[in-house]
Amino acid sequence: MVLYQIYPRSFADADGDGTGDLQGVIDRAGHLERLGVDGVWLSPIMRSPGVDHGYDVSDPRDVDPLFGDVGTLRRLVERLHASGMVLIMDLVPNHTSIEHAWFAAALAAGPGSPERARYIFRDGRGADGSAPPTNWPSVFGGPAWTRVTEPDGSAGQWYLHLFAPEQPDLNWSNGEVADDLERTLRFWLDLGVDGFRIDVAHGLAKPETLEDLPEGVEIAQLVVDERDARWDRPGVHDVHRRIRRVVDEYPGAATFGEVWVGPVERFARYVRPDELHFAFHFALTGAPFEAAAIRDAVESTLEASRIADSTPTWALSNHDVVREVTRYGNGAIGTARARAMLLVELALPGIAFVYNGAELGLPSDFRVPRDRLTDPTWERTGHAELGRDHCRVPLPWAGSAPPYGFTTAEDTWLPQPRGWGRLTAREQSVDPDSTLSLYREAIRIRHSWPGTTVPAVTWLDTFDGCLLFCREDGGVLCMINTSRHAVPVPDGDVVLASGPLDGTRLPPDTAVWLQ
Ligand code: GLC
């Protein structure tokens, strides 16, 4: 199975406001059909003030007017289903927006109230409570606590937000929180969606007593240190069991958890038979373009799946990380390597994710003008970190200058760079050597294999700096060359190559499929 992640603001705009929307996805469904993907994971489209672009939800059972309405979503589901594709929604159960009715009620009701008990409010430290309850940092920079003003105007309690202050963490020990999520699950499942990607699936449960993190805990964004009490608490598994019970009432529906947990044994707990159906293992998004590192990343993902007897998942990028073309070196080399890694990803057993724009070989754009940056990280880190706008620039569809057919507006919500004319879907559609053509061909061939989910590959001996492996079902032999020298291609028919071969030799930064 190959699933395509749509970042709705950036995919296609139908209503001409410069921001992508659901009708834009419906209008471009042909692109997904020609790509040959089996379905879509749609980043959040619920009602939201958009501080973290939908990951700050103010009403989890409505569609934000920026993207359309519930009717548009229903039409999108029908459109995808008509082509045999599934739709996976994004759910954000760790936190709400500060504009959620619950948060307004919590502020108004004051300390000790049942309204506050839905979130994580604490008194501050020090005689006047002016120091945060713990030393916890927020993922987006600065402290993970913000002090509120009480209804009587006095300086008051603090609330926890592992992300932006506009994203208060919910209290998952409170039964109302789970009951409400159950309503949300049923709302969308009844509407016909096929499952959920679950945001921050490893962060939902918090320790009973909140204590300072020890010195030296690695707090880099989206990396999990085992001593970091903010993540991966035992109670999180009860939440996933409850979600599973609801989702299992809907045959065929599935959950995909965002689980940034490094140690494979701990990761594997999330995909036990009564918890998440699948979990994202992010090893490949962090691996440099080196044979040994790629093999380690593949092995750790397979190992995690073997422990829990679950299906492995693979992604080269998503809306939170640097696009693969840029990670691997940008320009012709970055593109060649990203193409080679696509053949590695699609040769692996299990479920492969493609982040929108990867099929066009888009780079991350670090030249977004500073006054146009929108990721909360930019302000929260005092402009020390740019944030993730670089990988969210709207897609180029056609034409030689911005907005490249993305919108009828003059400007797009994040400006697009000049020079993407040769990367548009229209240009690449008619070029058999384009990255888009490679994606279409690779996905088509992959679908001709039996489609194994067995978490194993066989590694065969090969040259230094190269990897050679096949799946258990023997579907294909994949070889990648990360060294600086061309090497002989093993015997067999070349089914697909990520770039031109040098006679019978595999050049650097290239991969082949052999049969
Ligand atoms: C997840 C999302 C990310 C979001 C964060 C907070 O990591 O992938 O985009 O900012 O959760 O919801």
Coordinates of C-alpha atoms and ligand atoms in Angstrom, one line a residue:
M1 CA 0.0 0.0 0.0
V2 CA 1.2 3.5 -0.9
L3 CA -0.4 6.5 0.9
Y4 CA -0.1 10.1 -0.1
Q5 CA 0.1 12.8 2.5
I6 CA -1.7 16.0 1.6
Y7 CA -0.9 19.2 3.5
P8 CA -4.2 20.9 2.7
R9 CA -2.9 24.5 2.7
S10 CA -0.3 23.6 0.1
F11 CA -1.8 21.1 -2.3
A12 CA -4.2 23.0 -4.5
D13 CA -6.5 26.1 -4.1
A14 CA -9.9 26.1 -5.7
D15 CA -11.5 29.1 -4.2
G16 CA -8.8 31.6 -5.1
D17 CA -7.7 32.8 -1.7
G18 CA -4.1 31.6 -2.1
T19 CA -4.5 28.8 0.4
G20 CA -5.2 25.2 -0.6
D21 CA -8.6 23.6 0.2
L22 CA -10.7 20.5 -0.1
Q23 CA -12.3 21.4 -3.4
G24 CA -8.7 21.8 -4.7
V25 CA -8.0 18.2 -3.7
I26 CA -11.2 17.0 -5.4
D27 CA -10.2 19.0 -8.6
R28 CA -6.7 17.4 -8.5
A29 CA -7.8 13.8 -7.7
G30 CA -6.7 12.9 -11.2
H31 CA -3.1 13.6 -10.2
L32 CA -3.5 11.0 -7.4
E33 CA -5.1 8.5 -9.8
R34 CA -2.2 8.8 -12.2
L35 CA 0.3 8.6 -9.4
G36 CA -1.4 5.3 -8.5
V37 CA -1.6 5.8 -4.8
D38 CA -4.0 3.8 -2.7
G39 CA -5.2 6.6 -0.6
V40 CA -4.6 9.9 1.1
W41 CA -3.7 11.0 4.6
L42 CA -5.1 14.5 5.0
S43 CA -3.3 16.8 7.6
P44 CA -5.9 18.4 9.8
I45 CA -8.9 20.2 8.3
M46 CA -11.0 20.7 11.4
R47 CA -12.0 24.1 12.7
S48 CA -8.9 25.9 13.9
P49 CA -7.5 29.4 14.3
G50 CA -4.5 28.0 12.4
V51 CA -1.7 29.0 14.8
D52 CA -0.2 25.6 14.0
H53 CA -2.1 25.2 10.7
G54 CA -4.8 23.0 11.9
Y55 CA -2.9 21.2 14.7
D56 CA -4.7 23.6 17.1
V57 CA -8.3 22.4 16.9
S58 CA -11.1 24.6 18.2
D59 CA -13.9 22.2 17.1
P60 CA -12.9 18.6 16.3
R61 CA -16.3 17.8 14.6
D62 CA -16.4 20.5 12.0
V63 CA -14.4 21.5 8.9
D64 CA -12.6 24.8 9.0
P65 CA -14.2 27.3 6.5
L66 CA -10.7 27.9 5.1
F67 CA -10.9 24.4 3.6
G68 CA -14.6 24.0 2.9
D69 CA -17.3 22.4 5.0
V70 CA -18.4 19.0 6.0
G71 CA -20.2 18.6 2.7
T72 CA -17.0 19.2 0.8
L73 CA -15.2 16.6 2.9
R74 CA -18.0 14.1 2.2
R75 CA -17.6 14.8 -1.6
L76 CA -13.9 14.3 -1.3
V77 CA -14.4 10.9 0.4
E78 CA -16.8 9.9 -2.3
R79 CA -14.4 11.1 -5.0
L80 CA -11.6 9.1 -3.6
H81 CA -13.7 6.0 -2.9
A82 CA -14.9 6.1 -6.5
S83 CA -11.3 5.6 -7.6
G84 CA -10.6 2.9 -5.0
M85 CA -8.7 5.2 -2.7
V86 CA -9.1 5.6 1.1
L87 CA -9.1 8.8 3.1
I88 CA -7.2 8.9 6.4
M89 CA -8.0 12.0 8.6
D90 CA -5.6 13.6 11.0
L91 CA -6.7 13.6 14.7
V92 CA -5.2 15.8 17.3
P93 CA -6.0 14.3 20.7
N94 CA -3.1 15.6 22.8
H95 CA -4.2 19.3 22.9
T96 CA -6.9 21.7 21.7
S97 CA -6.7 25.3 20.5
I98 CA -7.1 28.0 23.1
E99 CA -10.2 28.9 21.1
H100 CA -11.9 25.6 21.9
A101 CA -15.0 26.1 24.1
W102 CA -13.5 23.9 26.8
F103 CA -10.5 26.2 27.2
A104 CA -12.6 29.4 27.4
A105 CA -14.7 27.6 30.1
A106 CA -11.6 26.5 32.0
L107 CA -10.3 30.1 32.2
A108 CA -13.7 31.4 33.3
A109 CA -14.3 28.8 35.9
G110 CA -11.1 29.3 37.9
P111 CA -8.8 27.0 39.9
G112 CA -10.1 23.6 41.1
S113 CA -13.1 23.6 38.8
P114 CA -14.2 20.6 36.7
E115 CA -13.6 22.8 33.6
R116 CA -9.9 23.2 34.5
A117 CA -9.6 19.5 35.1
R118 CA -9.9 18.8 31.4
Y119 CA -6.5 20.5 30.9
I120 CA -3.4 20.5 33.0
F121 CA -3.5 23.5 35.2
R122 CA -1.1 23.8 38.2
D123 CA -0.1 26.5 40.7
G124 CA 3.3 28.1 40.0
R125 CA 6.3 27.7 42.2
G126 CA 7.7 30.3 44.6
A127 CA 5.9 32.3 47.2
D128 CA 3.9 34.2 44.6
G129 CA 3.6 31.3 42.1
S130 CA 5.4 33.3 39.5
A131 CA 7.7 30.5 38.4
P132 CA 6.4 27.7 36.2
P133 CA 5.4 24.4 37.9
T134 CA 8.3 22.5 36.2
N135 CA 11.2 23.2 34.0
W136 CA 9.6 21.5 30.9
P137 CA 10.4 23.1 27.6
S138 CA 7.9 23.3 24.7
V139 CA 8.8 21.6 21.4
F140 CA 8.5 24.9 19.7
G141 CA 10.8 26.7 22.0
G142 CA 10.4 28.5 25.4
P143 CA 8.7 27.0 28.4
A144 CA 5.9 24.5 28.2
W145 CA 3.8 26.5 30.7
T146 CA 1.9 29.8 30.4
R147 CA 0.4 31.7 33.3
V148 CA -3.2 32.8 33.1
T149 CA -5.0 35.8 34.5
E150 CA -7.8 34.6 36.8
P151 CA -11.4 35.8 36.4
D152 CA -10.9 38.3 39.3
G153 CA -7.9 39.9 37.4
S154 CA -5.1 38.4 39.6
A155 CA -2.1 36.5 38.2
G156 CA -3.1 32.9 38.3
Q157 CA -2.3 29.3 37.6
W158 CA -0.2 27.9 34.8
Y159 CA -1.3 25.5 32.1
L160 CA 0.8 23.0 30.2
H161 CA 1.4 23.2 26.5
L162 CA 4.0 20.8 25.1
F163 CA 3.7 22.8 21.8
A164 CA 2.6 26.4 21.3
P165 CA 0.8 28.3 24.1
E166 CA -2.2 28.3 21.8
Q167 CA -2.2 24.5 22.1
P168 CA -3.1 23.6 25.7
D169 CA -2.5 19.9 26.6
L170 CA -5.6 17.9 27.5
N171 CA -5.7 15.9 30.7
W172 CA -6.1 12.3 29.5
S173 CA -6.8 11.1 33.1
N174 CA -10.1 12.9 32.8
G175 CA -12.9 10.6 31.5
E176 CA -14.6 13.5 29.7
V177 CA -11.6 13.8 27.4
A178 CA -11.8 10.2 26.2
D179 CA -15.6 10.4 25.8
D180 CA -15.3 13.4 23.6
L181 CA -12.6 11.8 21.4
E182 CA -14.9 8.8 21.0
R183 CA -17.6 11.2 19.7
T184 CA -15.1 12.7 17.3
L185 CA -14.0 9.3 16.0
R186 CA -17.6 8.2 15.4
F187 CA -18.5 11.5 13.7
W188 CA -15.9 11.1 11.0
L189 CA -16.2 7.3 10.7
D190 CA -19.9 7.7 10.2
L191 CA -19.2 10.2 7.5
G192 CA -17.2 7.6 5.6
V193 CA -13.5 8.2 6.3
D194 CA -11.3 5.1 6.5
G195 CA -9.2 5.9 9.5
F196 CA -7.0 8.3 11.4
R197 CA -3.4 9.4 11.6
I198 CA -3.1 10.2 15.4
D199 CA -1.0 13.2 16.2
V200 CA 1.5 13.0 19.0
A201 CA 0.3 9.5 19.8
H202 CA 3.2 8.9 22.3
G203 CA 2.5 12.1 24.3
L204 CA -1.1 11.8 25.4
A205 CA -0.6 10.5 29.0
K206 CA 1.3 12.7 31.4
P207 CA 2.9 11.5 34.7
E208 CA 0.8 11.7 37.8
T209 CA 3.2 14.0 39.5
L210 CA 4.9 16.5 37.3
E211 CA 8.6 16.8 38.1
D212 CA 11.5 18.7 36.7
L213 CA 13.3 17.0 33.8
P214 CA 16.8 15.9 34.8
E215 CA 19.8 18.0 33.5
G216 CA 21.0 17.1 30.0
V217 CA 17.8 15.6 28.6
E218 CA 17.8 15.8 24.8
I219 CA 15.0 18.3 24.0
A220 CA 15.5 18.7 20.3
Q221 CA 12.2 19.0 18.4
L222 CA 10.6 15.6 17.7
V223 CA 13.3 13.6 19.3
V224 CA 12.5 11.5 22.3
D225 CA 14.9 11.0 25.2
E226 CA 13.9 8.0 27.4
R227 CA 14.3 10.1 30.6
D228 CA 11.9 12.7 29.3
A229 CA 8.8 12.4 31.3
R230 CA 6.8 14.4 28.8
W231 CA 6.5 11.4 26.4
D232 CA 5.8 7.7 26.3
R233 CA 4.1 7.2 29.7
P234 CA 2.6 3.8 30.4
G235 CA -0.9 5.3 30.6
V236 CA -0.8 6.2 26.9
H237 CA -1.5 2.6 26.0
D238 CA -5.0 2.6 27.6
V239 CA -5.9 5.6 25.4
H240 CA -4.9 3.6 22.3
R241 CA -6.9 0.6 23.4
R242 CA -10.0 2.7 23.8
I243 CA -9.5 4.2 20.4
R244 CA -9.0 0.8 18.9
R245 CA -12.3 -0.5 20.4
V246 CA -14.2 2.2 18.6
V247 CA -12.4 2.0 15.3
D248 CA -12.8 -1.8 15.2
E249 CA -16.5 -1.3 15.1
Y250 CA -16.0 0.1 11.6
P251 CA -14.7 -2.8 9.4
G252 CA -11.6 -1.8 7.4
A253 CA -10.9 1.4 9.3
A254 CA -7.4 1.8 10.7
T255 CA -5.2 4.1 12.9
F256 CA -1.7 5.3 12.2
G257 CA 0.1 6.8 15.2
E258 CA 2.8 9.4 15.1
V259 CA 5.2 7.8 17.5
W260 CA 8.5 9.5 18.0
V261 CA 9.9 6.8 20.3
G262 CA 13.4 5.7 19.6
P263 CA 14.0 2.3 21.4
V264 CA 12.3 -0.3 19.3
E265 CA 10.9 -2.3 22.2
R266 CA 9.1 0.7 23.4
F267 CA 7.9 1.7 19.9
A268 CA 6.6 -1.8 19.4
R269 CA 4.2 -1.4 22.4
Y270 CA 2.1 1.0 20.4
V271 CA 1.3 -1.5 17.7
R272 CA 0.2 -4.4 19.9
P273 CA -2.9 -6.2 18.6
D274 CA -5.3 -4.2 20.7
E275 CA -3.6 -0.7 20.1
L276 CA -2.8 1.2 17.0
H277 CA -3.0 -0.6 13.7
F278 CA 0.1 1.0 12.4
A279 CA 2.7 3.5 13.7
F280 CA 5.0 5.8 11.8
H281 CA 8.6 4.8 12.3
F282 CA 10.7 7.8 11.3
A283 CA 14.1 6.2 11.0
L284 CA 14.4 6.9 7.2
T285 CA 13.6 10.6 7.6
G286 CA 16.7 10.9 9.8
A287 CA 19.1 8.7 8.0
P288 CA 21.9 10.3 6.0
F289 CA 22.6 9.0 2.4
E290 CA 25.1 6.4 3.5
A291 CA 24.6 2.6 3.0
A292 CA 25.3 1.7 6.7
A293 CA 22.9 4.4 8.0
I294 CA 20.1 3.4 5.6
R295 CA 20.5 -0.2 6.5
D296 CA 20.3 0.6 10.2
A297 CA 17.2 2.7 9.7
V298 CA 15.5 -0.1 7.7
E299 CA 16.5 -2.8 10.2
S300 CA 15.3 -0.8 13.2
T301 CA 11.9 -0.3 11.6
L302 CA 11.7 -4.0 10.7
E303 CA 12.8 -5.0 14.1
A304 CA 10.1 -2.9 15.8
S305 CA 7.5 -4.5 13.5
R306 CA 8.8 -8.0 14.2
I307 CA 8.6 -7.5 18.0
A308 CA 4.9 -6.6 17.8
D309 CA 4.1 -8.7 14.7
S310 CA 2.9 -5.5 12.9
T311 CA 3.2 -4.0 9.5
P312 CA 6.2 -1.7 8.9
T313 CA 5.6 1.8 7.6
W314 CA 8.1 4.0 5.7
A315 CA 8.4 7.7 4.9
L316 CA 11.2 9.8 3.4
S317 CA 9.6 13.0 4.5
N318 CA 6.5 14.7 5.9
H319 CA 5.3 18.2 6.9
D320 CA 7.7 18.4 9.9
V321 CA 11.1 17.6 8.4
V322 CA 13.4 18.8 5.7
R323 CA 12.5 17.5 2.2
E324 CA 14.6 14.6 1.1
V325 CA 16.1 16.4 -2.0
T326 CA 17.5 19.0 0.4
R327 CA 18.5 16.6 3.1
Y328 CA 20.6 14.6 0.6
G329 CA 22.4 17.6 -0.8
N330 CA 20.1 19.7 -2.9
G331 CA 20.5 20.3 -6.7
A332 CA 21.2 17.4 -9.1
I333 CA 22.9 15.3 -6.4
G334 CA 20.0 15.7 -3.9
T335 CA 17.5 14.9 -6.6
A336 CA 19.4 11.8 -7.8
R337 CA 19.7 10.6 -4.2
A338 CA 16.0 11.2 -3.4
R339 CA 15.1 9.3 -6.6
A340 CA 17.3 6.4 -5.5
M341 CA 15.9 6.4 -2.0
L342 CA 12.4 6.2 -3.5
L343 CA 13.3 2.8 -5.0
V344 CA 14.6 1.7 -1.6
E345 CA 11.4 2.8 0.1
L346 CA 9.1 1.2 -2.4
A347 CA 11.0 -2.0 -2.4
L348 CA 10.5 -2.5 1.3
P349 CA 7.5 -4.5 2.7
G350 CA 4.6 -2.8 4.3
I351 CA 3.1 0.7 3.8
A352 CA 4.9 3.5 2.1
F353 CA 4.0 7.2 2.6
V354 CA 4.7 9.9 0.0
Y355 CA 4.6 13.5 1.2
N356 CA 2.9 15.9 -1.3
G357 CA 5.5 17.4 -3.6
A358 CA 8.1 14.6 -3.1
E359 CA 6.7 13.2 -6.4
L360 CA 7.8 16.4 -8.1
G361 CA 11.2 16.3 -6.5
L362 CA 10.6 19.6 -4.6
P363 CA 13.4 20.8 -2.4
S364 CA 12.8 22.5 1.0
D365 CA 12.8 26.3 0.4
F366 CA 14.8 28.0 3.1
R367 CA 14.6 31.3 1.3
V368 CA 11.0 32.0 2.3
P369 CA 11.2 35.7 3.2
R370 CA 11.6 36.1 7.0
D371 CA 8.6 38.4 7.3
R372 CA 6.4 35.7 5.7
L373 CA 7.3 32.8 8.0
T374 CA 4.3 31.3 9.9
D375 CA 5.6 28.4 11.9
P376 CA 5.2 29.2 15.6
T377 CA 8.8 27.9 16.1
W378 CA 10.2 31.0 14.4
E379 CA 8.8 33.4 17.0
R380 CA 9.0 31.0 20.0
T381 CA 12.8 30.5 19.4
G382 CA 13.4 34.3 19.1
H383 CA 14.2 33.7 15.4
A384 CA 16.9 31.2 16.2
E385 CA 15.0 28.4 14.3
L386 CA 13.2 28.9 11.0
G387 CA 10.6 26.3 11.7
R388 CA 9.0 24.1 9.1
D389 CA 7.6 26.5 6.5
H390 CA 10.4 25.4 4.1
C391 CA 8.6 22.0 3.4
R392 CA 5.1 23.5 3.2
V393 CA 5.5 25.8 0.2
P394 CA 2.5 25.4 -2.2
L395 CA 2.9 22.9 -5.0
P396 CA 3.7 24.0 -8.5
W397 CA 1.1 22.6 -11.0
A398 CA 1.8 24.4 -14.3
G399 CA 3.4 27.5 -15.8
S400 CA 6.7 29.1 -15.5
A401 CA 6.2 31.6 -12.6
P402 CA 4.4 31.7 -9.3
P403 CA 1.7 30.8 -8.5
Y404 CA 2.3 27.9 -11.0
G405 CA -1.4 27.1 -11.3
F406 CA -1.8 26.5 -7.6
T407 CA -4.3 29.3 -7.3
T408 CA -6.0 32.1 -9.2
A409 CA -4.8 34.5 -6.6
E410 CA -1.7 36.5 -7.2
D411 CA 0.0 35.4 -4.0
T412 CA 0.1 32.2 -2.1
W413 CA -0.1 31.8 1.7
L414 CA 3.6 31.0 1.7
P415 CA 5.4 32.5 -1.3
Q416 CA 6.7 30.1 -3.9
P417 CA 10.2 30.6 -5.2
R418 CA 11.1 31.5 -8.8
G419 CA 12.6 28.6 -10.8
W420 CA 10.1 25.9 -10.0
G421 CA 8.7 26.0 -13.6
R422 CA 10.6 22.9 -14.6
L423 CA 9.2 21.1 -11.5
T424 CA 5.6 21.6 -12.3
A425 CA 3.3 18.5 -12.5
R426 CA 2.4 19.5 -16.1
E427 CA 6.1 19.7 -17.3
Q428 CA 7.0 16.5 -15.6
S429 CA 3.9 14.6 -16.9
V430 CA 5.3 14.7 -20.4
D431 CA 8.9 14.0 -19.6
P432 CA 9.6 10.2 -19.2
D433 CA 12.7 10.9 -17.2
S434 CA 11.1 13.2 -14.7
T435 CA 10.8 12.4 -11.0
L436 CA 7.0 12.4 -11.4
S437 CA 7.3 9.7 -14.2
L438 CA 9.7 7.7 -11.9
Y439 CA 7.1 7.8 -9.1
R440 CA 4.3 6.7 -11.4
E441 CA 6.3 3.9 -12.8
A442 CA 7.7 2.7 -9.5
I443 CA 4.3 2.7 -7.8
R444 CA 2.8 0.8 -10.8
I445 CA 5.4 -1.9 -10.6
R446 CA 5.2 -2.2 -6.9
H447 CA 1.5 -2.9 -7.3
S448 CA 2.3 -5.8 -9.5
W449 CA 4.0 -7.6 -6.6
P450 CA 2.1 -9.7 -4.1
G451 CA 2.2 -6.9 -1.5
T452 CA 3.9 -8.5 1.4
T453 CA 3.7 -7.0 4.9
V454 CA 6.1 -9.5 6.5
P455 CA 8.7 -7.3 8.2
A456 CA 11.9 -8.8 6.8
V457 CA 14.3 -8.4 4.0
T458 CA 17.3 -10.5 3.0
W459 CA 20.6 -8.5 2.7
L460 CA 23.0 -9.9 0.1
D461 CA 26.7 -9.3 -0.1
T462 CA 27.7 -6.3 -2.3
F463 CA 30.3 -3.6 -2.7
D464 CA 31.3 -1.1 -0.1
G465 CA 28.9 1.8 0.2
C466 CA 26.1 -0.2 -1.6
L467 CA 23.1 -2.1 -0.4
L468 CA 21.5 -5.1 -2.1
F469 CA 18.4 -6.6 -0.7
C470 CA 15.2 -8.5 -1.6
R471 CA 11.9 -8.9 0.1
E472 CA 10.7 -12.2 1.6
D473 CA 8.3 -12.6 -1.3
G474 CA 11.2 -12.3 -3.7
G475 CA 9.3 -9.6 -5.5
V476 CA 12.3 -7.6 -6.5
L477 CA 16.0 -7.2 -5.9
C478 CA 16.9 -3.6 -5.0
M479 CA 20.4 -2.2 -5.2
I480 CA 21.5 1.3 -4.2
N481 CA 25.0 2.9 -4.6
T482 CA 25.8 5.5 -2.0
S483 CA 29.6 5.3 -2.7
R484 CA 31.6 7.6 -5.1
H485 CA 32.3 5.0 -7.7
A486 CA 30.2 3.1 -10.3
V487 CA 29.9 -0.6 -9.5
P488 CA 28.8 -3.6 -11.6
V489 CA 25.1 -4.3 -11.6
P490 CA 24.4 -7.9 -10.5
D491 CA 22.9 -10.4 -13.0
G492 CA 19.2 -10.0 -13.7
D493 CA 16.8 -7.9 -15.7
V494 CA 16.7 -4.2 -14.8
V495 CA 13.1 -3.5 -14.1
L496 CA 13.6 0.2 -13.2
A497 CA 16.5 2.5 -12.5
S498 CA 16.4 5.8 -10.6
G499 CA 18.8 7.4 -13.1
P500 CA 20.8 6.5 -16.2
L501 CA 23.1 3.4 -15.9
D502 CA 26.7 3.5 -17.0
G503 CA 26.5 0.6 -19.4
T504 CA 26.3 -2.4 -17.0
R505 CA 27.5 -0.3 -14.0
L506 CA 25.4 1.4 -11.3
P507 CA 26.7 5.0 -10.9
P508 CA 26.9 6.7 -7.5
D509 CA 23.6 8.1 -6.1
T510 CA 21.5 5.6 -8.1
A511 CA 19.4 2.6 -7.4
V512 CA 18.0 -0.2 -9.5
W513 CA 15.3 -2.8 -9.3
L514 CA 16.2 -6.2 -10.8
Q515 CA 14.3 -9.3 -11.4
Ligands
GLC1 C1 2.8 16.7 15.3 C2 2.5 17.3 13.9 C3 3.1 18.7 13.9 C4 2.4 19.5 14.9 C5 2.6 18.9 16.3 C6 1.6 19.5 17.3 O1 4.2 16.6 15.5 O2 3.1 16.5 12.9 O3 3.0 19.3 12.6 O4 3.0 20.8 15.0 O5 2.2 17.5 16.3 O6 0.3 19.2 17.0

